[in-house]
Amino acid sequence: MYRAAGQVLEETGGFNLSLEHLNLESVMRRADVSRSAVYRVWPTKEEFNADLLQAWAGPNLRDPGAVDPATIKAAEAV
């Protein structure tokens, strides 16, 4: 799903300040994943987007060297 989301974003103008324009239905079709399977994992598009951003940030998101502590606190507050 994450790879498909990246492909859809590339085709629709790339990543901007938000993922509002990311069409989850297009991502599901591209990933060849059923709607029911997607909504079992991510009940809302916002939850998918949050997980997508975390996945793109990589495994070192919580590493103090990767992101400063103030940014981590702000992200967790959201």
mmCIF file of N, CA, C and O in Angstrom:
data_model
loop_
_atom_site.group_PDB
_atom_site.id
_atom_site.type_symbol
_atom_site.label_atom_id
_atom_site.label_comp_id
_atom_site.label_asym_id
_atom_site.label_seq_id
_atom_site.Cartn_x
_atom_site.Cartn_y
_atom_site.Cartn_z
ATOM 1 N N MET A 1 0.834 -1.181 0.000
ATOM 2 C CA MET A 1 0.000 0.000 0.000
ATOM 3 C C MET A 1 0.886 1.254 0.000
ATOM 4 O O MET A 1 0.572 2.201 -0.705
ATOM 5 N N TYR A 2 1.959 1.232 0.793
ATOM 6 C CA TYR A 2 2.810 2.409 0.873
ATOM 7 C C TYR A 2 3.508 2.683 -0.468
ATOM 8 O O TYR A 2 3.603 3.821 -0.904
ATOM 9 N N ARG A 3 3.990 1.632 -1.112
ATOM 10 C CA ARG A 3 4.631 1.795 -2.421
ATOM 11 C C ARG A 3 3.618 2.323 -3.433
ATOM 12 O O ARG A 3 3.913 3.230 -4.206
ATOM 13 N N ALA A 4 2.409 1.763 -3.411
ATOM 14 C CA ALA A 4 1.358 2.211 -4.329
ATOM 15 C C ALA A 4 1.005 3.667 -4.058
ATOM 16 O O ALA A 4 0.789 4.448 -4.992
ATOM 17 N N ALA A 5 0.958 4.067 -2.795
ATOM 18 C CA ALA A 5 0.666 5.465 -2.458
ATOM 19 C C ALA A 5 1.731 6.388 -3.040
ATOM 20 O O ALA A 5 1.418 7.449 -3.590
ATOM 21 N N GLY A 6 2.988 5.977 -2.943
ATOM 22 C CA GLY A 6 4.069 6.780 -3.524
ATOM 23 C C GLY A 6 3.920 6.918 -5.025
ATOM 24 O O GLY A 6 4.118 8.002 -5.584
ATOM 25 N N GLN A 7 3.543 5.845 -5.688
ATOM 26 C CA GLN A 7 3.340 5.884 -7.136
ATOM 27 C C GLN A 7 2.182 6.799 -7.507
ATOM 28 O O GLN A 7 2.278 7.598 -8.443
ATOM 29 N N VAL A 8 1.077 6.700 -6.757
ATOM 30 C CA VAL A 8 -0.086 7.557 -7.035
ATOM 31 C C VAL A 8 0.283 9.023 -6.799
ATOM 32 O O VAL A 8 -0.066 9.890 -7.592
ATOM 33 N N LEU A 9 1.006 9.300 -5.732
ATOM 34 C CA LEU A 9 1.412 10.678 -5.459
ATOM 35 C C LEU A 9 2.303 11.223 -6.570
ATOM 36 O O LEU A 9 2.151 12.379 -6.989
ATOM 37 N N GLU A 10 3.231 10.416 -7.073
ATOM 38 C CA GLU A 10 4.093 10.846 -8.167
ATOM 39 C C GLU A 10 3.278 11.218 -9.392
ATOM 40 O O GLU A 10 3.581 12.192 -10.076
ATOM 41 N N GLU A 11 2.234 10.457 -9.663
ATOM 42 C CA GLU A 11 1.396 10.689 -10.835
ATOM 43 C C GLU A 11 0.463 11.880 -10.669
ATOM 44 O O GLU A 11 -0.033 12.421 -11.645
ATOM 45 N N THR A 12 0.197 12.284 -9.427
ATOM 46 C CA THR A 12 -0.786 13.345 -9.184
ATOM 47 C C THR A 12 -0.153 14.610 -8.615
ATOM 48 O O THR A 12 -0.819 15.375 -7.928
ATOM 49 N N GLY A 13 1.114 14.809 -8.874
ATOM 50 C CA GLY A 13 1.722 16.071 -8.472
ATOM 51 C C GLY A 13 2.662 15.995 -7.293
ATOM 52 O O GLY A 13 3.181 16.998 -6.837
ATOM 53 N N GLY A 14 2.878 14.812 -6.749
ATOM 54 C CA GLY A 14 3.839 14.660 -5.672
ATOM 55 C C GLY A 14 3.290 14.994 -4.307
ATOM 56 O O GLY A 14 2.115 15.287 -4.126
ATOM 57 N N PHE A 15 4.185 14.961 -3.340
ATOM 58 C CA PHE A 15 3.832 15.219 -1.954
ATOM 59 C C PHE A 15 3.897 16.714 -1.696
ATOM 60 O O PHE A 15 4.890 17.357 -1.953
ATOM 61 N N ASN A 16 2.811 17.267 -1.196
ATOM 62 C CA ASN A 16 2.755 18.683 -0.839
ATOM 63 C C ASN A 16 2.793 18.788 0.677
ATOM 64 O O ASN A 16 3.304 17.926 1.357
ATOM 65 N N LEU A 17 2.217 19.816 1.224
ATOM 66 C CA LEU A 17 2.175 19.975 2.665
ATOM 67 C C LEU A 17 1.148 19.078 3.321
ATOM 68 O O LEU A 17 1.099 18.970 4.532
ATOM 69 N N SER A 18 0.312 18.439 2.537
ATOM 70 C CA SER A 18 -0.674 17.519 3.093
ATOM 71 C C SER A 18 -0.864 16.354 2.129
ATOM 72 O O SER A 18 -0.359 16.372 1.018
ATOM 73 N N LEU A 19 -1.612 15.384 2.582
ATOM 74 C CA LEU A 19 -1.942 14.241 1.736
ATOM 75 C C LEU A 19 -3.418 14.274 1.347
ATOM 76 O O LEU A 19 -3.974 13.258 0.952
ATOM 77 N N GLU A 20 -4.038 15.445 1.469
ATOM 78 C CA GLU A 20 -5.468 15.582 1.153
ATOM 79 C C GLU A 20 -5.801 15.059 -0.241
ATOM 80 O O GLU A 20 -6.842 14.458 -0.451
ATOM 81 N N HIS A 21 -4.904 15.299 -1.194
ATOM 82 C CA HIS A 21 -5.191 14.924 -2.577
ATOM 83 C C HIS A 21 -4.917 13.446 -2.876
ATOM 84 O O HIS A 21 -5.220 12.981 -3.957
ATOM 85 N N LEU A 22 -4.362 12.715 -1.910
ATOM 86 C CA LEU A 22 -4.100 11.293 -2.126
ATOM 87 C C LEU A 22 -5.426 10.532 -2.109
ATOM 88 O O LEU A 22 -6.151 10.549 -1.122
ATOM 89 N N ASN A 23 -5.727 9.895 -3.211
ATOM 90 C CA ASN A 23 -6.978 9.158 -3.345
ATOM 91 C C ASN A 23 -6.760 7.715 -2.906
ATOM 92 O O ASN A 23 -6.064 6.954 -3.580
ATOM 93 N N LEU A 24 -7.347 7.361 -1.762
ATOM 94 C CA LEU A 24 -7.154 6.030 -1.199
ATOM 95 C C LEU A 24 -7.685 4.937 -2.122
ATOM 96 O O LEU A 24 -7.103 3.858 -2.217
ATOM 97 N N GLU A 25 -8.752 5.208 -2.832
ATOM 98 C CA GLU A 25 -9.298 4.224 -3.777
ATOM 99 C C GLU A 25 -8.266 3.925 -4.872
ATOM 100 O O GLU A 25 -8.084 2.760 -5.258
ATOM 101 N N SER A 26 -7.576 4.939 -5.354
ATOM 102 C CA SER A 26 -6.533 4.735 -6.368
ATOM 103 C C SER A 26 -5.389 3.909 -5.810
ATOM 104 O O SER A 26 -4.828 3.056 -6.495
ATOM 105 N N VAL A 27 -5.038 4.171 -4.561
ATOM 106 C CA VAL A 27 -3.961 3.414 -3.918
ATOM 107 C C VAL A 27 -4.370 1.946 -3.792
ATOM 108 O O VAL A 27 -3.579 1.046 -4.088
ATOM 109 N N MET A 28 -5.606 1.696 -3.374
ATOM 110 C CA MET A 28 -6.085 0.316 -3.235
ATOM 111 C C MET A 28 -6.042 -0.421 -4.572
ATOM 112 O O MET A 28 -5.605 -1.573 -4.630
ATOM 113 N N ARG A 29 -6.476 0.252 -5.635
ATOM 114 C CA ARG A 29 -6.453 -0.378 -6.961
ATOM 115 C C ARG A 29 -5.014 -0.672 -7.381
ATOM 116 O O ARG A 29 -4.711 -1.756 -7.865
ATOM 117 N N ARG A 30 -4.130 0.313 -7.191
ATOM 118 C CA ARG A 30 -2.728 0.146 -7.581
ATOM 119 C C ARG A 30 -2.080 -0.986 -6.798
ATOM 120 O O ARG A 30 -1.305 -1.764 -7.330
ATOM 121 N N ALA A 31 -2.397 -1.093 -5.519
ATOM 122 C CA ALA A 31 -1.809 -2.135 -4.661
ATOM 123 C C ALA A 31 -2.515 -3.479 -4.836
ATOM 124 O O ALA A 31 -2.041 -4.492 -4.338
ATOM 125 N N ASP A 32 -3.652 -3.459 -5.519
ATOM 126 C CA ASP A 32 -4.477 -4.658 -5.700
ATOM 127 C C ASP A 32 -4.859 -5.260 -4.344
ATOM 128 O O ASP A 32 -4.700 -6.456 -4.094
ATOM 129 N N VAL A 33 -5.351 -4.378 -3.469
ATOM 130 C CA VAL A 33 -5.792 -4.772 -2.133
ATOM 131 C C VAL A 33 -7.273 -4.438 -2.017
ATOM 132 O O VAL A 33 -7.712 -3.363 -2.444
ATOM 133 N N SER A 34 -8.041 -5.341 -1.447
ATOM 134 C CA SER A 34 -9.478 -5.115 -1.344
ATOM 135 C C SER A 34 -9.794 -3.992 -0.361
ATOM 136 O O SER A 34 -9.063 -3.752 0.605
ATOM 137 N N ARG A 35 -10.894 -3.345 -0.638
ATOM 138 C CA ARG A 35 -11.366 -2.247 0.218
ATOM 139 C C ARG A 35 -11.570 -2.729 1.662
ATOM 140 O O ARG A 35 -11.177 -2.062 2.615
ATOM 141 N N SER A 36 -12.183 -3.903 1.808
ATOM 142 C CA SER A 36 -12.452 -4.412 3.158
ATOM 143 C C SER A 36 -11.160 -4.679 3.916
ATOM 144 O O SER A 36 -11.067 -4.418 5.118
ATOM 145 N N ALA A 37 -10.141 -5.190 3.229
ATOM 146 C CA ALA A 37 -8.860 -5.445 3.891
ATOM 147 C C ALA A 37 -8.210 -4.145 4.346
ATOM 148 O O ALA A 37 -7.680 -4.055 5.460
ATOM 149 N N VAL A 38 -8.277 -3.131 3.506
ATOM 150 C CA VAL A 38 -7.686 -1.836 3.857
ATOM 151 C C VAL A 38 -8.392 -1.244 5.070
ATOM 152 O O VAL A 38 -7.748 -0.806 6.026
ATOM 153 N N TYR A 39 -9.711 -1.251 5.065
ATOM 154 C CA TYR A 39 -10.452 -0.621 6.163
ATOM 155 C C TYR A 39 -10.417 -1.434 7.460
ATOM 156 O O TYR A 39 -10.710 -0.900 8.523
ATOM 157 N N ARG A 40 -10.019 -2.707 7.383
ATOM 158 C CA ARG A 40 -9.772 -3.456 8.621
ATOM 159 C C ARG A 40 -8.499 -2.958 9.299
ATOM 160 O O ARG A 40 -8.409 -2.893 10.521
ATOM 161 N N VAL A 41 -7.498 -2.616 8.495
ATOM 162 C CA VAL A 41 -6.225 -2.143 9.032
ATOM 163 C C VAL A 41 -6.286 -0.651 9.357
ATOM 164 O O VAL A 41 -5.831 -0.217 10.413
ATOM 165 N N TRP A 42 -6.851 0.134 8.445
ATOM 166 C CA TRP A 42 -6.947 1.589 8.609
ATOM 167 C C TRP A 42 -8.415 2.002 8.464
ATOM 168 O O TRP A 42 -8.899 2.208 7.347
ATOM 169 N N PRO A 43 -9.132 2.140 9.568
ATOM 170 C CA PRO A 43 -10.556 2.492 9.502
ATOM 171 C C PRO A 43 -10.832 3.844 8.823
ATOM 172 O O PRO A 43 -11.920 4.055 8.319
ATOM 173 N N THR A 44 -9.842 4.727 8.804
ATOM 174 C CA THR A 44 -10.030 6.024 8.142
ATOM 175 C C THR A 44 -8.825 6.339 7.263
ATOM 176 O O THR A 44 -7.722 5.806 7.475
ATOM 177 N N LYS A 45 -9.039 7.214 6.312
ATOM 178 C CA LYS A 45 -7.947 7.661 5.450
ATOM 179 C C LYS A 45 -6.874 8.365 6.279
ATOM 180 O O LYS A 45 -5.678 8.219 6.019
ATOM 181 N N GLU A 46 -7.280 9.086 7.292
ATOM 182 C CA GLU A 46 -6.331 9.802 8.141
ATOM 183 C C GLU A 46 -5.379 8.839 8.854
ATOM 184 O O GLU A 46 -4.187 9.122 8.995
ATOM 185 N N GLU A 47 -5.905 7.694 9.274
ATOM 186 C CA GLU A 47 -5.059 6.696 9.928
ATOM 187 C C GLU A 47 -4.062 6.096 8.939
ATOM 188 O O GLU A 47 -2.896 5.865 9.280
ATOM 189 N N PHE A 48 -4.526 5.863 7.712
ATOM 190 C CA PHE A 48 -3.603 5.381 6.683
ATOM 191 C C PHE A 48 -2.518 6.418 6.433
ATOM 192 O O PHE A 48 -1.335 6.101 6.383
ATOM 193 N N ASN A 49 -2.915 7.684 6.279
ATOM 194 C CA ASN A 49 -1.949 8.741 6.012
ATOM 195 C C ASN A 49 -0.912 8.856 7.134
ATOM 196 O O ASN A 49 0.274 9.034 6.864
ATOM 197 N N ALA A 50 -1.350 8.745 8.370
ATOM 198 C CA ALA A 50 -0.430 8.836 9.511
ATOM 199 C C ALA A 50 0.583 7.688 9.468
ATOM 200 O O ALA A 50 1.783 7.901 9.654
ATOM 201 N N ASP A 51 0.104 6.474 9.195
ATOM 202 C CA ASP A 51 1.004 5.329 9.110
ATOM 203 C C ASP A 51 1.932 5.443 7.900
ATOM 204 O O ASP A 51 3.107 5.069 7.964
ATOM 205 N N LEU A 52 1.408 5.981 6.808
ATOM 206 C CA LEU A 52 2.216 6.178 5.602
ATOM 207 C C LEU A 52 3.374 7.128 5.889
ATOM 208 O O LEU A 52 4.526 6.843 5.553
ATOM 209 N N LEU A 53 3.081 8.241 6.520
ATOM 210 C CA LEU A 53 4.134 9.209 6.840
ATOM 211 C C LEU A 53 5.162 8.607 7.793
ATOM 212 O O LEU A 53 6.361 8.832 7.643
ATOM 213 N N GLN A 54 4.708 7.829 8.749
ATOM 214 C CA GLN A 54 5.629 7.190 9.679
ATOM 215 C C GLN A 54 6.506 6.176 8.940
ATOM 216 O O GLN A 54 7.708 6.086 9.181
ATOM 217 N N ALA A 55 5.911 5.422 8.028
ATOM 218 C CA ALA A 55 6.680 4.442 7.256
ATOM 219 C C ALA A 55 7.721 5.142 6.387
ATOM 220 O O ALA A 55 8.861 4.681 6.278
ATOM 221 N N TRP A 56 7.348 6.266 5.773
ATOM 222 C CA TRP A 56 8.292 7.000 4.936
ATOM 223 C C TRP A 56 9.404 7.639 5.753
ATOM 224 O O TRP A 56 10.502 7.833 5.270
ATOM 225 N N ALA A 57 9.102 7.961 7.005
ATOM 226 C CA ALA A 57 10.123 8.570 7.863
ATOM 227 C C ALA A 57 11.221 7.561 8.179
ATOM 228 O O ALA A 57 12.342 7.943 8.488
ATOM 229 N N GLY A 58 10.900 6.300 8.098
ATOM 230 C CA GLY A 58 11.896 5.270 8.321
ATOM 231 C C GLY A 58 11.922 4.779 9.752
ATOM 232 O O GLY A 58 11.256 5.324 10.628
ATOM 233 N N PRO A 59 12.716 3.766 9.984
ATOM 234 C CA PRO A 59 12.751 3.136 11.302
ATOM 235 C C PRO A 59 13.401 4.009 12.376
ATOM 236 O O PRO A 59 13.286 3.717 13.550
ATOM 237 N N ASN A 60 14.077 5.067 12.001
ATOM 238 C CA ASN A 60 14.783 5.897 12.972
ATOM 239 C C ASN A 60 14.014 7.144 13.383
ATOM 240 O O ASN A 60 14.602 8.090 13.893
ATOM 241 N N LEU A 61 12.709 7.146 13.180
ATOM 242 C CA LEU A 61 11.913 8.328 13.505
ATOM 243 C C LEU A 61 12.106 8.755 14.952
ATOM 244 O O LEU A 61 12.198 9.926 15.260
ATOM 245 N N ARG A 62 12.186 7.801 15.871
ATOM 246 C CA ARG A 62 12.316 8.140 17.286
ATOM 247 C C ARG A 62 13.768 8.267 17.738
ATOM 248 O O ARG A 62 14.039 8.503 18.898
ATOM 249 N N ASP A 63 14.687 8.087 16.839
ATOM 250 C CA ASP A 63 16.105 8.250 17.158
ATOM 251 C C ASP A 63 16.392 9.735 17.336
ATOM 252 O O ASP A 63 16.143 10.525 16.433
ATOM 253 N N PRO A 64 16.892 10.139 18.493
ATOM 254 C CA PRO A 64 17.149 11.559 18.736
ATOM 255 C C PRO A 64 18.047 12.205 17.685
ATOM 256 O O PRO A 64 17.961 13.394 17.452
ATOM 257 N N GLY A 65 18.869 11.414 17.026
ATOM 258 C CA GLY A 65 19.713 11.971 15.974
ATOM 259 C C GLY A 65 18.948 12.254 14.695
ATOM 260 O O GLY A 65 19.362 13.059 13.876
ATOM 261 N N ALA A 66 17.824 11.577 14.496
ATOM 262 C CA ALA A 66 17.058 11.739 13.266
ATOM 263 C C ALA A 66 16.131 12.938 13.327
ATOM 264 O O ALA A 66 15.975 13.664 12.351
ATOM 265 N N VAL A 67 15.510 13.155 14.460
ATOM 266 C CA VAL A 67 14.563 14.255 14.635
ATOM 267 C C VAL A 67 14.783 14.829 16.033
ATOM 268 O O VAL A 67 14.950 14.087 16.992
ATOM 269 N N ASP A 68 14.759 16.152 16.126
ATOM 270 C CA ASP A 68 15.006 16.732 17.441
ATOM 271 C C ASP A 68 13.847 16.438 18.397
ATOM 272 O O ASP A 68 12.717 16.236 17.979
ATOM 273 N N PRO A 69 14.106 16.375 19.697
ATOM 274 C CA PRO A 69 13.097 15.994 20.691
ATOM 275 C C PRO A 69 11.845 16.868 20.668
ATOM 276 O O PRO A 69 10.737 16.370 20.880
ATOM 277 N N ALA A 70 11.979 18.163 20.400
ATOM 278 C CA ALA A 70 10.803 19.037 20.343
ATOM 279 C C ALA A 70 9.860 18.634 19.213
ATOM 280 O O ALA A 70 8.638 18.660 19.361
ATOM 281 N N THR A 71 10.422 18.235 18.088
ATOM 282 C CA THR A 71 9.607 17.796 16.956
ATOM 283 C C THR A 71 8.893 16.495 17.287
ATOM 284 O O THR A 71 7.717 16.324 16.959
ATOM 285 N N ILE A 72 9.578 15.581 17.945
ATOM 286 C CA ILE A 72 8.948 14.318 18.345
ATOM 287 C C ILE A 72 7.790 14.584 19.301
ATOM 288 O O ILE A 72 6.693 14.031 19.131
ATOM 289 N N LYS A 73 7.975 15.468 20.285
ATOM 290 C CA LYS A 73 6.896 15.798 21.214
ATOM 291 C C LYS A 73 5.702 16.409 20.476
ATOM 292 O O LYS A 73 4.561 16.073 20.759
ATOM 293 N N ALA A 74 5.966 17.305 19.545
ATOM 294 C CA ALA A 74 4.884 17.948 18.793
ATOM 295 C C ALA A 74 4.122 16.923 17.949
ATOM 296 O O ALA A 74 2.892 16.937 17.916
ATOM 297 N N ALA A 75 4.847 16.003 17.321
ATOM 298 C CA ALA A 75 4.196 14.971 16.511
ATOM 299 C C ALA A 75 3.351 14.043 17.372
ATOM 300 O O ALA A 75 2.232 13.672 17.007
ATOM 301 N N GLU A 76 3.866 13.678 18.545
ATOM 302 C CA GLU A 76 3.109 12.809 19.432
ATOM 303 C C GLU A 76 1.867 13.512 19.971
ATOM 304 O O GLU A 76 0.834 12.875 20.172
ATOM 305 N N ALA A 77 1.939 14.816 20.166
ATOM 306 C CA ALA A 77 0.790 15.575 20.667
ATOM 307 C C ALA A 77 -0.337 15.593 19.632
ATOM 308 O O ALA A 77 -1.509 15.596 19.994
ATOM 309 N N VAL A 78 0.025 15.606 18.371
ATOM 310 C CA VAL A 78 -0.972 15.611 17.300
ATOM 311 C C VAL A 78 -1.613 14.258 17.223
ATOM 312 O O VAL A 78 -2.777 14.088 17.091
#
